[in-house]
GROMACS .gro file of C-alpha atoms in nm:
model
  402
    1UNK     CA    1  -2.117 -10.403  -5.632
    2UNK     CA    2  -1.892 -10.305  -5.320
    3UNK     CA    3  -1.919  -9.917  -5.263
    4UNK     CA    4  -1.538  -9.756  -5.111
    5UNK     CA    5  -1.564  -9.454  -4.958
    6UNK     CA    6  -1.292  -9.163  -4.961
    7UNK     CA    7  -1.294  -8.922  -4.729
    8UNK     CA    8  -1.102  -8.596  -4.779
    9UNK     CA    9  -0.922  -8.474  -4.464
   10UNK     CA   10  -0.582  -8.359  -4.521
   11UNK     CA   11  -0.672  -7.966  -4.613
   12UNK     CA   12  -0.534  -7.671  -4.392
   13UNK     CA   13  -0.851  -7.512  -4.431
   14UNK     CA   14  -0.719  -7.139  -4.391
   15UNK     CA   15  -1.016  -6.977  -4.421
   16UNK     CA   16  -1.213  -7.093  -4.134
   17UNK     CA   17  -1.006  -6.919  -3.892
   18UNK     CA   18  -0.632  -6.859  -3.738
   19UNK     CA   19  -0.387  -7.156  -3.775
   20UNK     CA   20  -0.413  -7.186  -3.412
   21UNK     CA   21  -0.768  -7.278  -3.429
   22UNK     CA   22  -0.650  -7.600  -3.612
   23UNK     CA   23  -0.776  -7.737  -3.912
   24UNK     CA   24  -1.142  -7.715  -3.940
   25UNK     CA   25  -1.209  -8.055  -3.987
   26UNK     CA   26  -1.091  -8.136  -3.629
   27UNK     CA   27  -1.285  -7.828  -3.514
   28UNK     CA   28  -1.553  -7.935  -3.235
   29UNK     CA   29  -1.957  -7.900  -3.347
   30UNK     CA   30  -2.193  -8.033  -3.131
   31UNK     CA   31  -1.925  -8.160  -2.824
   32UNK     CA   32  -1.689  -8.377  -3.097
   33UNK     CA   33  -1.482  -8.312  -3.382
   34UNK     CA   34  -1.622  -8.219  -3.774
   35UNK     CA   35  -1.453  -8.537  -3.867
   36UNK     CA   36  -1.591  -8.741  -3.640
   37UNK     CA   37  -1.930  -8.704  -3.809
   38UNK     CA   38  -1.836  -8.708  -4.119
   39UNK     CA   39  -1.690  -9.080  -4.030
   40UNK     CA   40  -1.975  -9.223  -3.788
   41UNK     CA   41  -2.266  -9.114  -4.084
   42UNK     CA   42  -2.083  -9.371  -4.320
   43UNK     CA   43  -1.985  -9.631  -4.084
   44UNK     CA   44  -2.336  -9.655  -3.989
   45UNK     CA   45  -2.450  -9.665  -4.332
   46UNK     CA   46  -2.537 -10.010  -4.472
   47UNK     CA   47  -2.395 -10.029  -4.780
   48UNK     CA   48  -2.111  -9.908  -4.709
   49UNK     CA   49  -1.760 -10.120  -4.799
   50UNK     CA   50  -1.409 -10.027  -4.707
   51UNK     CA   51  -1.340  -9.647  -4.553
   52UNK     CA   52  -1.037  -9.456  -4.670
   53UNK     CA   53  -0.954  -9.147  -4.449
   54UNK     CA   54  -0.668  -8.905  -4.645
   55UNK     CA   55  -0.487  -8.677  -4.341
   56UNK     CA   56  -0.211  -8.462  -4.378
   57UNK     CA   57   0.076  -8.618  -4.263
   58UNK     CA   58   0.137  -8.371  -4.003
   59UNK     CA   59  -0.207  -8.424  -3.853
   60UNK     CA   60  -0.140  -8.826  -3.699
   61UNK     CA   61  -0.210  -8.721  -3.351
   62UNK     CA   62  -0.485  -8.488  -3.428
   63UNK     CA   63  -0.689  -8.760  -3.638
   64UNK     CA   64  -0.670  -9.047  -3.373
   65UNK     CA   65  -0.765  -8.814  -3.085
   66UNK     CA   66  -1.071  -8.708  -3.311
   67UNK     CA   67  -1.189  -9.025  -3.375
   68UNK     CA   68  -1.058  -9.231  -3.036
   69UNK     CA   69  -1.475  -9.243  -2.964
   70UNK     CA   70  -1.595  -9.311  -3.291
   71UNK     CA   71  -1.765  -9.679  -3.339
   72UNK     CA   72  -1.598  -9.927  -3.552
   73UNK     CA   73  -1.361  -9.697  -3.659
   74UNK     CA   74  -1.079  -9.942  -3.627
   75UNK     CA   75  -1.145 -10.073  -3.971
   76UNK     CA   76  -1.071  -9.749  -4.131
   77UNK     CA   77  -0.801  -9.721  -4.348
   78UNK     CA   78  -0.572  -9.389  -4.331
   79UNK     CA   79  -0.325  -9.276  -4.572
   80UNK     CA   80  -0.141  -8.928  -4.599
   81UNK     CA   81  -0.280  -8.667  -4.907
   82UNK     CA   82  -0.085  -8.440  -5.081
   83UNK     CA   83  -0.065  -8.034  -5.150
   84UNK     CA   84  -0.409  -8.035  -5.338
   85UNK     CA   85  -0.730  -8.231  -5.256
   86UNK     CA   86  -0.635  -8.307  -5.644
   87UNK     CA   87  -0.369  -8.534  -5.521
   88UNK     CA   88  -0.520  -8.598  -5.192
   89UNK     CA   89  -0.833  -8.775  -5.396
   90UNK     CA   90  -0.540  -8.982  -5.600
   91UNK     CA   91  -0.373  -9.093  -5.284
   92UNK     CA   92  -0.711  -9.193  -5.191
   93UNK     CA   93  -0.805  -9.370  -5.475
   94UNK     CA   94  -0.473  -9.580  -5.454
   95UNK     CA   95  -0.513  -9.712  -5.111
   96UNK     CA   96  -0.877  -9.761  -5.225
   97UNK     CA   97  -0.798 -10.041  -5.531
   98UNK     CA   98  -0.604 -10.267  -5.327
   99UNK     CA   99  -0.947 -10.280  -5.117
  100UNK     CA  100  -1.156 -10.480  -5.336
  101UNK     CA  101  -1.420 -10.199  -5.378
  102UNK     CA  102  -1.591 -10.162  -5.722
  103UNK     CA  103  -1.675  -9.825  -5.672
  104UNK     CA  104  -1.632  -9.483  -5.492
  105UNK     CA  105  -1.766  -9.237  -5.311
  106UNK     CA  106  -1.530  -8.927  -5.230
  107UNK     CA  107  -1.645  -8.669  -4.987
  108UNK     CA  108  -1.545  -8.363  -4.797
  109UNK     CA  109  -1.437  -8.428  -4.474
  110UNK     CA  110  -1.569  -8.091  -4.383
  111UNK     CA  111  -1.939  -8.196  -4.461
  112UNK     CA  112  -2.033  -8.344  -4.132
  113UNK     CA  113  -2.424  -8.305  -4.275
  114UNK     CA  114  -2.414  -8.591  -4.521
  115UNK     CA  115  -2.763  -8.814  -4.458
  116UNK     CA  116  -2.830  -9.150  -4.577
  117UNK     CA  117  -3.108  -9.072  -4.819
  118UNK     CA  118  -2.837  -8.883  -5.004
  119UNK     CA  119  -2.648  -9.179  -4.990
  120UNK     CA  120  -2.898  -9.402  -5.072
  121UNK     CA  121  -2.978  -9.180  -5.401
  122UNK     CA  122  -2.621  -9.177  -5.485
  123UNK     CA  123  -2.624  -9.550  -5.471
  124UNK     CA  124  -2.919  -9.631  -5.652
  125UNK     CA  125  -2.815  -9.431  -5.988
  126UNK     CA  126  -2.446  -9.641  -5.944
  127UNK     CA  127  -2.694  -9.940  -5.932
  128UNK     CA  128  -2.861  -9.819  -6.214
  129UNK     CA  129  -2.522  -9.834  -6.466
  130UNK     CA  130  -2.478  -9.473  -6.416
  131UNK     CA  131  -2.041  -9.436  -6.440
  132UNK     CA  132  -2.049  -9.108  -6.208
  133UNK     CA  133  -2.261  -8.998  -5.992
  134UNK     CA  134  -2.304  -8.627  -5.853
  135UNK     CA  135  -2.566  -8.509  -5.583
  136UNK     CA  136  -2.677  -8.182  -5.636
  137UNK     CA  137  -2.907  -7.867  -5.594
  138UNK     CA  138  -3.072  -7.632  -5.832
  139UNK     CA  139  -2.909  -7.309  -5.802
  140UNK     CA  140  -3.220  -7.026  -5.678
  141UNK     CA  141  -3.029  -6.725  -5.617
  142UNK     CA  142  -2.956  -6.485  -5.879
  143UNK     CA  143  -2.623  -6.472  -6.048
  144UNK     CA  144  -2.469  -6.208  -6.131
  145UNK     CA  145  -2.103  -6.175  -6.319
  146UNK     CA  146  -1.905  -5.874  -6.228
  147UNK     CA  147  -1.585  -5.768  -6.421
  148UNK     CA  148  -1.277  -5.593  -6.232
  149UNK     CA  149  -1.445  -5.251  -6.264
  150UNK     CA  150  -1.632  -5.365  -5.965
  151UNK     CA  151  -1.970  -5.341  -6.215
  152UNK     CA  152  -2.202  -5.572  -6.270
  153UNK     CA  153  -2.172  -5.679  -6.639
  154UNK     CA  154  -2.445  -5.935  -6.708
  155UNK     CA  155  -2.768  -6.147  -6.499
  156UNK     CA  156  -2.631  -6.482  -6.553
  157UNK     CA  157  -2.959  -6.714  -6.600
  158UNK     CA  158  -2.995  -7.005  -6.340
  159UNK     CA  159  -3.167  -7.208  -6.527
  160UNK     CA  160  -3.009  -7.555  -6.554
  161UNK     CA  161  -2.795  -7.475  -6.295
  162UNK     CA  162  -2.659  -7.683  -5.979
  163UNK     CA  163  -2.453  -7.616  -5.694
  164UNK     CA  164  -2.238  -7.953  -5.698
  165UNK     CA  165  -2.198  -8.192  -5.333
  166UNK     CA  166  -2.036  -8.476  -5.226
  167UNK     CA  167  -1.979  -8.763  -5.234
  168UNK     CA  168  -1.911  -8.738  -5.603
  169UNK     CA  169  -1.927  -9.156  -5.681
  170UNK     CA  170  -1.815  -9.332  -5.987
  171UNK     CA  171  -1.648  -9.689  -6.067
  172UNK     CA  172  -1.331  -9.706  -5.931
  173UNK     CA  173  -1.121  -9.781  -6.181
  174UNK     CA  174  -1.260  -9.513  -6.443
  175UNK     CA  175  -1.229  -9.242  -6.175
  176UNK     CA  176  -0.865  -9.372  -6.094
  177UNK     CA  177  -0.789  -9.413  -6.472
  178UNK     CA  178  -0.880  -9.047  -6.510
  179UNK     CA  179  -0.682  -8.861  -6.227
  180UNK     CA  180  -0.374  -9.075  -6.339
  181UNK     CA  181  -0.433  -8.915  -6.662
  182UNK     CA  182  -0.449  -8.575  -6.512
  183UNK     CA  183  -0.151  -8.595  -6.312
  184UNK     CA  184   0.015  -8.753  -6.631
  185UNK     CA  185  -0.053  -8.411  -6.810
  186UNK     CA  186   0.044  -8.218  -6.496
  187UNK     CA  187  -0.355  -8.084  -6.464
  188UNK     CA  188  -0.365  -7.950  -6.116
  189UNK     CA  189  -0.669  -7.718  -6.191
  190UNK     CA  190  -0.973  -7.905  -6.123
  191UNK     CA  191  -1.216  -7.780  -5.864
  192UNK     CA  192  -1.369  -8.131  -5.818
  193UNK     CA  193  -1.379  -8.516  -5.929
  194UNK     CA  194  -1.689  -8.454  -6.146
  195UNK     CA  195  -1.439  -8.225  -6.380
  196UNK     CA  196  -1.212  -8.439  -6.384
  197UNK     CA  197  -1.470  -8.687  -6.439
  198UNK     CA  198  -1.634  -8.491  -6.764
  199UNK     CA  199  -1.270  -8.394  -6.872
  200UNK     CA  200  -1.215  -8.794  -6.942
  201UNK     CA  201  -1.522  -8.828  -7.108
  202UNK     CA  202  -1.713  -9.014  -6.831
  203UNK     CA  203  -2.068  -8.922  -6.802
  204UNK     CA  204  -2.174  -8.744  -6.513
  205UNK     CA  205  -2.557  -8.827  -6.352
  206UNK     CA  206  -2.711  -8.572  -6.140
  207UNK     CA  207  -2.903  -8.645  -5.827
  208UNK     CA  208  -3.103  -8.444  -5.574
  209UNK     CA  209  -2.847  -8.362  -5.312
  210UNK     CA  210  -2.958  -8.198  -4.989
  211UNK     CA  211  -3.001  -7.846  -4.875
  212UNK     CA  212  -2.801  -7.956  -4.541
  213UNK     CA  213  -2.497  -8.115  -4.650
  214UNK     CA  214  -2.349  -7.808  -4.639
  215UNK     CA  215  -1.969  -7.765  -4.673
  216UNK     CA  216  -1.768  -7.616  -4.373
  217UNK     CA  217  -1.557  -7.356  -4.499
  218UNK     CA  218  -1.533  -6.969  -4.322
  219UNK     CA  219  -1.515  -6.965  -3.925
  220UNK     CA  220  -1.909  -6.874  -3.918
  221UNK     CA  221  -1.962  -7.180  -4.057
  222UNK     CA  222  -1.833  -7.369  -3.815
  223UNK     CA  223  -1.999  -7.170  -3.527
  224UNK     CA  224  -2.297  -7.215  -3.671
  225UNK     CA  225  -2.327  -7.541  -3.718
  226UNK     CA  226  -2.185  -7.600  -3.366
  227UNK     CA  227  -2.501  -7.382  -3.266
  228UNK     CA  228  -2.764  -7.611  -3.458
  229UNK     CA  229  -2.604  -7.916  -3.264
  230UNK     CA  230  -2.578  -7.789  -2.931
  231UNK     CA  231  -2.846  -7.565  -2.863
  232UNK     CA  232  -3.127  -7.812  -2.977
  233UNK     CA  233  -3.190  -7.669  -3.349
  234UNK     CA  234  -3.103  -7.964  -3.523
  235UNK     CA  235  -3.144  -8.002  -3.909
  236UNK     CA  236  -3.357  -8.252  -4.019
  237UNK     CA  237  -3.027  -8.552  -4.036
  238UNK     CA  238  -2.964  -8.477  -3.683
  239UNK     CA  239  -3.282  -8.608  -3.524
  240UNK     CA  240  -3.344  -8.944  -3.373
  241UNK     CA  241  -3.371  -9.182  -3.684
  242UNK     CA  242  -3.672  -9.335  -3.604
  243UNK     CA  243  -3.862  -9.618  -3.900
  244UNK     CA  244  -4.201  -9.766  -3.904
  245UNK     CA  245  -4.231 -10.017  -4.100
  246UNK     CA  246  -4.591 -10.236  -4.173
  247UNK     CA  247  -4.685 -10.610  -4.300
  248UNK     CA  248  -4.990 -10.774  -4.419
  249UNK     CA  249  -5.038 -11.150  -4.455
  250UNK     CA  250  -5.311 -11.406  -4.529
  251UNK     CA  251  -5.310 -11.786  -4.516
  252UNK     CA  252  -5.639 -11.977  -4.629
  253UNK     CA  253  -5.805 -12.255  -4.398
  254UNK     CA  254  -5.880 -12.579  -4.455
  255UNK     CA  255  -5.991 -12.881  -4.239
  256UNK     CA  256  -5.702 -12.950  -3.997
  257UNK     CA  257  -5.667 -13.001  -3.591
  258UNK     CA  258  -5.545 -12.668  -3.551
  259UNK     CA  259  -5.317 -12.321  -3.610
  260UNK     CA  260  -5.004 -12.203  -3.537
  261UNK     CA  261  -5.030 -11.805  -3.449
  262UNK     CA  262  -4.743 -11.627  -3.319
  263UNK     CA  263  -4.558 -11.931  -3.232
  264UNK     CA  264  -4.839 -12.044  -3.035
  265UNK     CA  265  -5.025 -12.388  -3.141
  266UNK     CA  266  -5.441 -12.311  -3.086
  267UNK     CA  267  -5.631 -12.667  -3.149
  268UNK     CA  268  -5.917 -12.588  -3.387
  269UNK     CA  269  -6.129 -12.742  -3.680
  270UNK     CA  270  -5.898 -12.614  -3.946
  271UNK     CA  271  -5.557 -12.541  -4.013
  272UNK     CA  272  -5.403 -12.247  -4.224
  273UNK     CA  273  -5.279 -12.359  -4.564
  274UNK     CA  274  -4.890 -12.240  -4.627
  275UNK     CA  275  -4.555 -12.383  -4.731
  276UNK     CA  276  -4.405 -12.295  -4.373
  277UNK     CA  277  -4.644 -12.350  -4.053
  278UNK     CA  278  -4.843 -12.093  -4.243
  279UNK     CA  279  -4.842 -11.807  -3.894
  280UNK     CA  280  -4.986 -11.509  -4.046
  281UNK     CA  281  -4.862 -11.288  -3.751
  282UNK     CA  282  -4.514 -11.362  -3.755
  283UNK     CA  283  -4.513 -11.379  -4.149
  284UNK     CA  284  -4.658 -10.996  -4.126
  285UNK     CA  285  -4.415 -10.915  -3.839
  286UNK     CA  286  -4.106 -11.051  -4.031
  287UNK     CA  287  -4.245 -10.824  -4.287
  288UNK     CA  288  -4.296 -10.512  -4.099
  289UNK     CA  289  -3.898 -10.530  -3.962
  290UNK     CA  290  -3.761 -10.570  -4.348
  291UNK     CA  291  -3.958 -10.286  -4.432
  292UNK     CA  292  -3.799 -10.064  -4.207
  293UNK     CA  293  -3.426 -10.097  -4.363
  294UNK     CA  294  -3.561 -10.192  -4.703
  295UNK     CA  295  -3.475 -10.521  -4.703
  296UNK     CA  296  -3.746 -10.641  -4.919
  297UNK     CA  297  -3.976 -10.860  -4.780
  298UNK     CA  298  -4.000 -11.227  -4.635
  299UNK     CA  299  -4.038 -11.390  -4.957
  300UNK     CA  300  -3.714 -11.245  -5.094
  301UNK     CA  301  -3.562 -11.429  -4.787
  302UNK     CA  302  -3.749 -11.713  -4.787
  303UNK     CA  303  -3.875 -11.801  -5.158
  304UNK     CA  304  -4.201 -12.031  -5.131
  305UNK     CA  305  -4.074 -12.240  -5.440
  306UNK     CA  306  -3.762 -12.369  -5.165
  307UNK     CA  307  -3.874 -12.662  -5.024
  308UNK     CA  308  -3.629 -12.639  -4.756
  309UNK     CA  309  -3.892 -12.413  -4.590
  310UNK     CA  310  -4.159 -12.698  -4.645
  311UNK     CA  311  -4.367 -12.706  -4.233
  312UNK     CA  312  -4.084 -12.471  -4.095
  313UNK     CA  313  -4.124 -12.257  -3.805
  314UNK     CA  314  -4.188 -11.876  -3.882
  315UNK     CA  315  -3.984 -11.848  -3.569
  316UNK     CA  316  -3.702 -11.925  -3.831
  317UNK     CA  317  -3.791 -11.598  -4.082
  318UNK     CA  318  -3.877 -11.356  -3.754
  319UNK     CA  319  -3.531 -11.393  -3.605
  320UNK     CA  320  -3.353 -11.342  -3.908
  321UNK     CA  321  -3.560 -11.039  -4.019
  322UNK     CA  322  -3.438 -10.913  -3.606
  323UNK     CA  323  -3.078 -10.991  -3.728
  324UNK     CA  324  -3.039 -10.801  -4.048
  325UNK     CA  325  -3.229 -10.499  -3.816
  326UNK     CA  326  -2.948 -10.530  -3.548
  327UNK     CA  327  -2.698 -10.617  -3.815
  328UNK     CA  328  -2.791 -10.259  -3.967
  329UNK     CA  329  -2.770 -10.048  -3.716
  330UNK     CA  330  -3.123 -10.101  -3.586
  331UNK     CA  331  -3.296 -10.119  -3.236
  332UNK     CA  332  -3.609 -10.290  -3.238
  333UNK     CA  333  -3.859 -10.065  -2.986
  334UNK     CA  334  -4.219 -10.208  -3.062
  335UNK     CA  335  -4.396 -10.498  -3.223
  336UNK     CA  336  -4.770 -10.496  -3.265
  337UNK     CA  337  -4.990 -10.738  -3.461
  338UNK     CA  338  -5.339 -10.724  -3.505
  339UNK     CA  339  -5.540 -11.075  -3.608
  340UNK     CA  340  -5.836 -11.113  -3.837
  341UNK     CA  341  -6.063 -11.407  -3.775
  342UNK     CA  342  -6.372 -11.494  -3.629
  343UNK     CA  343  -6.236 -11.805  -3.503
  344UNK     CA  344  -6.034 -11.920  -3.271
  345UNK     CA  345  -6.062 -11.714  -2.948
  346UNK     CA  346  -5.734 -11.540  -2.936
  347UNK     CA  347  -5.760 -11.335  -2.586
  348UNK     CA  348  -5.710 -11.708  -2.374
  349UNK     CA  349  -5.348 -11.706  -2.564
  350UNK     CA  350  -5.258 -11.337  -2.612
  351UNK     CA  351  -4.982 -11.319  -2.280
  352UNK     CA  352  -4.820 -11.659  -2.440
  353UNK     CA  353  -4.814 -11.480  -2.780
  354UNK     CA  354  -4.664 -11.168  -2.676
  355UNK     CA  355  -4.361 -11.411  -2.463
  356UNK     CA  356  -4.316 -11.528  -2.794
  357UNK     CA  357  -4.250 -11.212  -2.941
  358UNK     CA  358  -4.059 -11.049  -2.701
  359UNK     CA  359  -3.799 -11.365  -2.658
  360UNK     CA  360  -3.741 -11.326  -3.075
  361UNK     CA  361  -3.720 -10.990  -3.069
  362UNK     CA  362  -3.513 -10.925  -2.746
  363UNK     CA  363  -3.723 -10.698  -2.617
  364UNK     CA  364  -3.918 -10.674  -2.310
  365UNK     CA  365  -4.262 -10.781  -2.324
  366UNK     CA  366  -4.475 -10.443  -2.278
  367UNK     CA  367  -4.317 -10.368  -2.610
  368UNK     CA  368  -4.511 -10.644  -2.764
  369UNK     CA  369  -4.862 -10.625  -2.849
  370UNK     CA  370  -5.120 -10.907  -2.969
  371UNK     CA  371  -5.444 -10.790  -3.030
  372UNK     CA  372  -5.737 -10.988  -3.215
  373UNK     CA  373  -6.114 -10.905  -3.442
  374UNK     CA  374  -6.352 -11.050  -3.632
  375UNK     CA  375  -6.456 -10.973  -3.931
  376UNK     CA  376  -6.822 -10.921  -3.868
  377UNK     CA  377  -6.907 -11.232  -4.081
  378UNK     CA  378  -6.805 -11.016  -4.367
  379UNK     CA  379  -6.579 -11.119  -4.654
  380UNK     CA  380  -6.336 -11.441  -4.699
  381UNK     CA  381  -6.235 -11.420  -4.287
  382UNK     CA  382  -6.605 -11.371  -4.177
  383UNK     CA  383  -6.658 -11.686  -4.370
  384UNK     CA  384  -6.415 -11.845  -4.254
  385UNK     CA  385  -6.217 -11.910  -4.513
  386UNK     CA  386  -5.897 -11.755  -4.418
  387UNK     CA  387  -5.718 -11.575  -4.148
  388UNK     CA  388  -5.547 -11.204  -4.190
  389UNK     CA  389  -5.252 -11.032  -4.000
  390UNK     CA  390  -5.164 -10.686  -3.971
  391UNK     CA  391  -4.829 -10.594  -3.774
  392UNK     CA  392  -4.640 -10.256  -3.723
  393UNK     CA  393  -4.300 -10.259  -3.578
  394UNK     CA  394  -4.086  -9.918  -3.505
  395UNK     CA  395  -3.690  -9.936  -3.456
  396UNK     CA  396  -3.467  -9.670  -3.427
  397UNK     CA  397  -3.119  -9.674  -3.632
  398UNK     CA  398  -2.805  -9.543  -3.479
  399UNK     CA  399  -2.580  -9.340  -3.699
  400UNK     CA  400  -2.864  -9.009  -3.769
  401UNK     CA  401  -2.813  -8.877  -3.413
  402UNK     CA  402  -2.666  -8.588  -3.285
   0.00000   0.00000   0.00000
C-alpha cells in the first residue's frame, strides 16, 4: 500500500483577513509560512508516498517563496485547483493517479497542526481494509438550532456527534471514481470528501482525530496560532519529538573458548549459543533503535530460520537498525546497555565496547554507555547458564519541531 497525499492550497481564504493580507495559507506563524508546515509534517512522515500541492494559479510566486526552505520539497508535485476545494480535491486526485499511489490522504492546507499519531491512526484503519478513513472528535459543546426569528428552537443532542478533520483518506481510485461522478451530475455542494465519500456509497471509518489540528480560518486564528509558536506555548505536536525505545535479549552458554559482547571477543570457558555470533548487547541495542520508529524488532529483519545469518556479526543487524533510524528522520542521541552475568569481567573491556558503539552508531563516545552485574548467583545467569542484555537508546525525529 503506497499512501498519496493531497494537500489543499488554492483557497482565497476571505475570512481570515483583508485581501492584502494574502491568502492565509501563506500567512507567517511561528517565523514561516502556514503552508510550510503543513508540507514539512508530511514530508517527514514515514509512510508517506508522493505529495500533491493544489495552488491557485495566481499564487506561483507566492508558493515557491513559501516553501524555498522547506526540506525535500523538491519532490513535490504542484498542480493548479479550481473555484471550489470541490474541484480543487479533483484536480488533485488527477495529478495523484498518474503517481502510482494506492491511496489518499487530502488535507487542508490551512491545518499546519496535523501530528503523526493522527497520521499514523489514519493509516492503520486504511491498513485495516477500511475504504475511507475520517479523523475526528466528539462534539462537547452544546448545540443549539436557531431559526431566522433569531430564537432558539430546539437543544440539538450531541450524542454521536463529531466535528470532522483532515486528512480525510480513502483508496484512490474509489475516492476519484466518486468526485468524477459528482462533477458528472454537476454536485458542487459538498462540504467535504467524506460526503462525497457517503454520497457514493463508500463507507466512512471514524478515528480519534486531535484536539490541535485545528483549521485556520478567521484572522484570530491565525494570530493565535502565530502566538503558541513564537512566544514558547507550544501545543503538544510542536515540541521536540523525542523516542525512547528499550530491548531485552538472552543467549544460553555452553562450553566454548569464549563470547562476543558488543563487538568485543572476551576469551572464556563458554560461548553463547545463537544463530548469529549470539551478542546479547547489540541484539538488545538493535532492538531498542527499531522500537523507537516501530520498526518491529530484529527478528523481523533478521529471521533466525535464514541461514544466511548463520555466525554473522551483530555489527551487521546494529547498523541497519541506525539506517532505517536516519533513514526516518531520526537522530540517534544515546545508547546504553546494561549486561547480566556473573562471568566474564566486563569493566577490563567496557572503553573498547563503548568505541564499538559509538563508531556504529555515529555518535561520539560519551553518548555510549556499557555497564555490567551479576546476578547474585540467582536464577539461570547466576548459574551460569546464560547471559542477559538490557539496552535503552533515545533519538530525536525531525519533522515535530517548531
Amino acid at each position: 500500500m503506497t499512501i498519496g497525499i493531497v494537500i489543499v492550497a488554492a483557497g482565497r481564504g476571505e475570512r481570515a483577513g483583508s485581501p492584502e493580507d494574502g491568502p492565509k495559507q501563506y500567512r507567517r506563524i511561528g517565523g514561516k509560512p502556514v503552508i510550510a508546515h503543513t508540507l514539512e509534517r508530511f514530508l517527514a512522515w514515514h509512510r508517506s508516498g508522493p505529495i500533491v500541492v493544489v495552488i491557485h494559479p495566481d499564487d506561483e510566486a507566492l508558493y515557491a517563496a513559501a516553501t524555498a526552505g522547506v526540506k525535500d520539497a523538491g519532490r513535490v508535485i504542484t498542480t493548479f485547483g479550481g473555484v471550489t476545494r470541490q474541484r480543487s480535491v479533483y484536480e488533485g486526485l488527477r495529478a495523484l493517479s498518474g503517481a502510482e499511489a494506492t491511496h489518499v490522504m487530502i488535507h487542508d492546507a490551512a491545518r499546519p497542526f496535523i501530528d503523526h499519531g493522527v497520521l499514523d491512526r489514519v493509516a492503520a484503519a486504511l491498513d485495516g481494509g477500511s475504504d475511507g478513513v475520517l479523523p475526528a472528535i466528539p462534539v462537547t459543546d452544546t448545540l443549539k438550532r436557531g431559526g431566522s426569528d433569531g430564537l432558539v428552537h430546539e437543544t440539538v443532542p450531541r450524542s454521536g456527534l463529531y466535528a470532522a478533520q483532515t486528512p480525510q483518506s480513502f483508496l484512490l481510485s474509489e475516492i476519484r471514481s466518486a468526485h468524477e461522478k459528482a462533477a458528472a451530475l454537476r454536485r458542487e455542494d459538498f462540504t467535504d470528501d467524506a460526503s462525497i465519500a457517503e454520497w457514493a456509497g463508500l463507507p466512512v471509518t471514524l478515528v480519534e482525530g486531535s484536539v490541535d489540528n485545528i483549521k485556520l480560518t478567521v484572522k484570530r486564528d491565525i494570530a493565535m496560532a502565530d502566538e503558541k509558536l513564537s512566544q514558547g506555548v507550544p501545543p503538544a505536536h510542536v515540541l521536540p519529538d523525542v523516542r525512547t525505545g528499550n530491548g531485552y535479549d538472552v543467549h544460553q552458554l555452553e562450553p566454548g573458548d569464549g563470547v562476543t559482547l558488543c563487538g568485543v571477543f572476551i576469551p572464556h570457558q563458554f560461548k553463547l549459543s545463537g544463530h548469529s555470533d549470539a551478542d546479547v548487547a547489540m541484539h538488545a541495542l538493535t532492538d531498542a533503535l527499531l522500537a523507537t520508529c516501530g520498526a518491529g524488532d530484529i527478528g523481523d529483519h533478521f529471521p533466525p530460520s535464514d541461514m544466511q545469518w548463520r555466525g554473522a556479526p551483530s555489527k551487521i543487524f546494529l547498523d541497519h537498525a541506525a539506517k532505517i533510524v536516519r533513514e526516518r528522520g531520526g537522530t540517534i542521541m544515546n545508547a546504553d546497555i546494561s549486561l547480566i552475568a556473573e562471568a566474564p569481567k566486563i569493566a577490563p573491556h567496557r572503553q573498547e565496547m563503548r568505541g564499538n558503539l559509538a563508531d556504529i552508531l555515529g555518535i561520539s563516545l560519551d553518548r555510549c554507555s556499557v555497564k555490567a552485574t551479576t546476578n547474585e548467583k540467582m536464577g539461570f545467569v547466576g548459574r551460569r547458564e546464560g547471559i542477559a542484555a538490557i539496552a535503552t537508546a533515545t533519538v530525536v525525529y525531525r519533522g515535530n519541531t517548531a
